Amino acid sequence: YFSIGVQPGYIFASVNDWYNCDHAAGEFVADNGEVNFGESTSYLDINTGIRWRRNLGKVRLESGLSLFHINKPNISFFNGEEKEDPTYQFDIEARINLSEKLYLEPLVLTAIQSGIIYSSMGTNIGFIYSGRSSVKNLFAGLYLRNGLVDDLNTISIAAGTRVKRIDLAICYDYTLGAFGDAAGSMGAIEIALTYRSISTYLNSYY
């Protein structure tokens, strides 16, 4: 079947000023010496996409095309104009049922933003709960970013669960190389909370 989705979001962003603070003067100063640098910003961000899925025995194939930042939000920390360019992303994944309760989900994706190509690959391993339990599944996974067309720069570890119609996931990104040095190798933590409504399929076939 095919499905189409729209995802609005409101972003709150801040910076860690520990490495960029003039502690003697008590003022925040960016690395390049610029002043009047805001420590936080917020903005509306809108994404959309289309997805295809088909079952082939014990394997379920999925593929999707997404467009992020279609409203080109202003992400500036300087109260200026710094528009976020749209990102085009294509992914393909499979769900391989190893047994009635155990499965693997390998994934490969690539994205293009401002002429720069990003890539990621990895896999989840999951366990399905049956019966009357409100917990539907548990999963954990490992992903590598830019390990396909460029030097590896991020290792991501993810884990999550589905409780009834609510998905909860947490991911830790550990940065490597020059980017990791610039960020102090602190990485990033991402948390996702998703509610799954009753789906309406535009087209369904097997």
XYZ file of C-alpha atoms in Angstrom:
206
model
C 0.000 0.000 0.000
C 0.892 3.659 -0.222
C 0.542 6.263 2.518
C 1.091 10.021 2.695
C 1.854 12.023 5.827
C 2.437 15.570 7.048
C 4.406 16.287 10.232
C 4.325 19.746 11.822
C 6.652 20.398 14.739
C 7.850 23.220 16.946
C 11.588 23.230 17.651
C 13.292 24.531 20.779
C 17.068 24.755 20.272
C 19.836 25.844 22.618
C 23.622 25.711 22.762
C 26.006 24.500 25.420
C 27.889 27.644 26.397
C 30.489 25.900 28.570
C 33.134 26.001 25.821
C 32.123 29.435 24.492
C 31.683 31.504 27.626
C 33.966 34.322 28.771
C 33.730 33.401 32.436
C 35.694 36.480 33.533
C 33.239 38.855 31.846
C 30.236 36.594 32.373
C 29.213 36.854 28.729
C 28.567 34.270 26.048
C 30.907 34.596 23.068
C 30.864 32.391 19.950
C 34.075 30.665 18.875
C 34.654 33.143 16.037
C 34.508 36.104 18.430
C 31.015 37.299 17.494
C 28.943 38.787 20.297
C 25.172 39.137 20.826
C 24.829 35.404 20.257
C 21.488 34.121 21.562
C 21.670 30.936 23.624
C 18.281 29.631 22.428
C 15.824 29.859 19.562
C 12.509 28.297 18.511
C 10.636 27.873 15.243
C 7.930 25.955 13.354
C 9.166 23.086 11.165
C 6.992 21.198 8.631
C 7.825 17.871 6.942
C 5.972 15.593 4.533
C 6.484 12.267 2.786
C 5.092 9.269 0.907
C 5.657 5.590 1.752
C 5.221 2.199 0.054
C 4.968 -1.217 1.751
C 4.494 -4.790 0.581
C 4.576 -8.196 2.309
C 6.534 -11.034 0.718
C 6.124 -14.058 2.949
C 8.263 -13.615 6.065
C 9.775 -10.385 4.709
C 8.065 -7.000 4.627
C 9.617 -4.418 2.314
C 9.209 -0.668 2.787
C 10.484 2.381 0.968
C 9.815 6.076 1.358
C 10.578 9.533 0.043
C 10.466 12.448 2.496
C 10.832 16.219 2.288
C 11.914 18.015 5.465
C 11.812 21.741 6.312
C 9.404 22.574 3.480
C 8.634 25.915 5.138
C 12.360 26.839 5.275
C 12.328 27.843 8.969
C 14.589 30.572 10.317
C 17.128 28.814 12.569
C 19.329 31.828 13.366
C 20.641 32.380 16.894
C 21.365 36.026 15.982
C 17.743 37.198 15.417
C 18.685 37.367 11.745
C 17.732 35.398 8.641
C 19.284 31.933 8.380
C 16.872 29.699 6.502
C 17.035 25.923 6.815
C 17.228 24.448 3.315
C 14.839 21.573 2.495
C 16.194 18.053 2.897
C 15.253 15.245 0.491
C 15.483 11.752 1.974
C 15.055 8.290 0.450
C 15.132 5.070 2.478
C 14.559 1.376 2.006
C 14.132 -1.145 4.783
C 12.988 -4.692 5.415
C 11.406 -6.489 8.322
C 12.607 -10.075 8.479
C 10.625 -12.333 10.803
C 13.083 -14.756 12.401
C 10.275 -16.353 14.422
C 6.778 -15.495 15.585
C 8.168 -13.007 18.120
C 11.692 -12.095 16.984
C 12.547 -9.916 13.975
C 15.319 -7.911 12.304
C 14.861 -4.524 10.598
C 17.841 -3.528 8.409
C 17.714 -0.002 6.972
C 19.654 2.063 4.432
C 18.879 5.717 3.769
C 20.382 8.680 2.001
C 19.560 12.376 2.234
C 20.516 15.493 0.282
C 20.553 19.014 1.697
C 22.169 22.040 0.006
C 24.017 19.690 -2.349
C 25.539 17.655 0.509
C 24.814 13.921 0.610
C 24.300 12.136 3.929
C 23.911 8.405 4.385
C 23.097 5.994 7.173
C 22.801 2.243 7.604
C 22.010 -0.091 10.472
C 19.552 -2.555 11.911
C 17.100 -3.046 14.751
C 16.361 -6.290 16.513
C 12.934 -6.506 18.066
C 10.714 -8.685 20.203
C 6.919 -8.822 19.766
C 4.601 -9.277 22.740
C 1.334 -11.126 22.210
C -1.763 -11.665 24.279
C -3.340 -9.023 26.496
C -0.151 -7.127 27.284
C -0.344 -3.366 26.609
C 3.333 -3.504 25.573
C 3.363 -4.536 21.918
C 7.106 -4.746 21.254
C 10.619 -3.822 22.354
C 13.555 -3.029 20.066
C 17.201 -1.952 20.085
C 19.495 -1.034 17.212
C 22.857 0.242 16.012
C 23.358 2.730 13.143
C 26.342 4.218 11.324
C 26.154 7.630 9.659
C 28.080 8.484 6.488
C 29.609 5.053 6.434
C 28.461 4.499 2.829
C 29.729 7.414 0.730
C 32.005 9.224 3.190
C 34.053 8.719 6.331
C 32.163 7.407 9.338
C 31.290 10.339 11.625
C 28.502 9.127 13.932
C 27.568 5.924 15.750
C 23.978 5.812 17.008
C 22.462 3.465 19.575
C 18.667 3.331 19.773
C 16.062 1.591 21.916
C 12.312 1.824 22.216
C 8.941 0.261 22.801
C 5.320 0.421 21.669
C 2.630 0.601 24.354
C -0.840 0.277 22.823
C -0.812 3.014 20.128
C 2.095 4.996 21.562
C 5.680 4.583 20.345
C 8.528 5.734 22.593
C 12.137 5.733 21.401
C 15.444 7.163 22.604
C 18.658 7.440 20.594
C 22.199 8.471 21.533
C 24.494 9.767 18.772
C 28.227 9.569 19.475
C 30.175 11.870 17.159
C 33.591 10.977 15.749
C 36.432 12.727 13.912
C 36.693 16.492 13.502
C 33.001 17.033 14.174
C 33.295 15.144 17.429
C 36.303 17.235 18.439
C 34.383 20.459 17.721
C 31.403 19.264 19.758
C 33.579 17.999 22.583
C 32.513 14.416 21.688
C 29.392 15.039 23.724
C 27.099 13.662 21.044
C 23.344 14.109 21.175
C 20.309 12.478 22.746
C 17.055 12.268 20.794
C 13.673 11.269 22.232
C 10.641 10.514 20.050
C 7.034 10.060 21.192
C 4.514 9.032 18.504
C 0.789 8.279 18.619
C -0.479 5.866 15.940
C -4.037 6.609 14.809
C -6.204 4.248 12.767
C -4.653 4.286 9.289
C -6.499 4.976 6.065
C -4.771 3.367 3.087
C -4.899 5.114 -0.264
C -4.136 1.854 -2.035
C -3.688 -1.618 -0.579
C -2.430 -4.707 -2.345
C -0.314 -7.803 -1.697
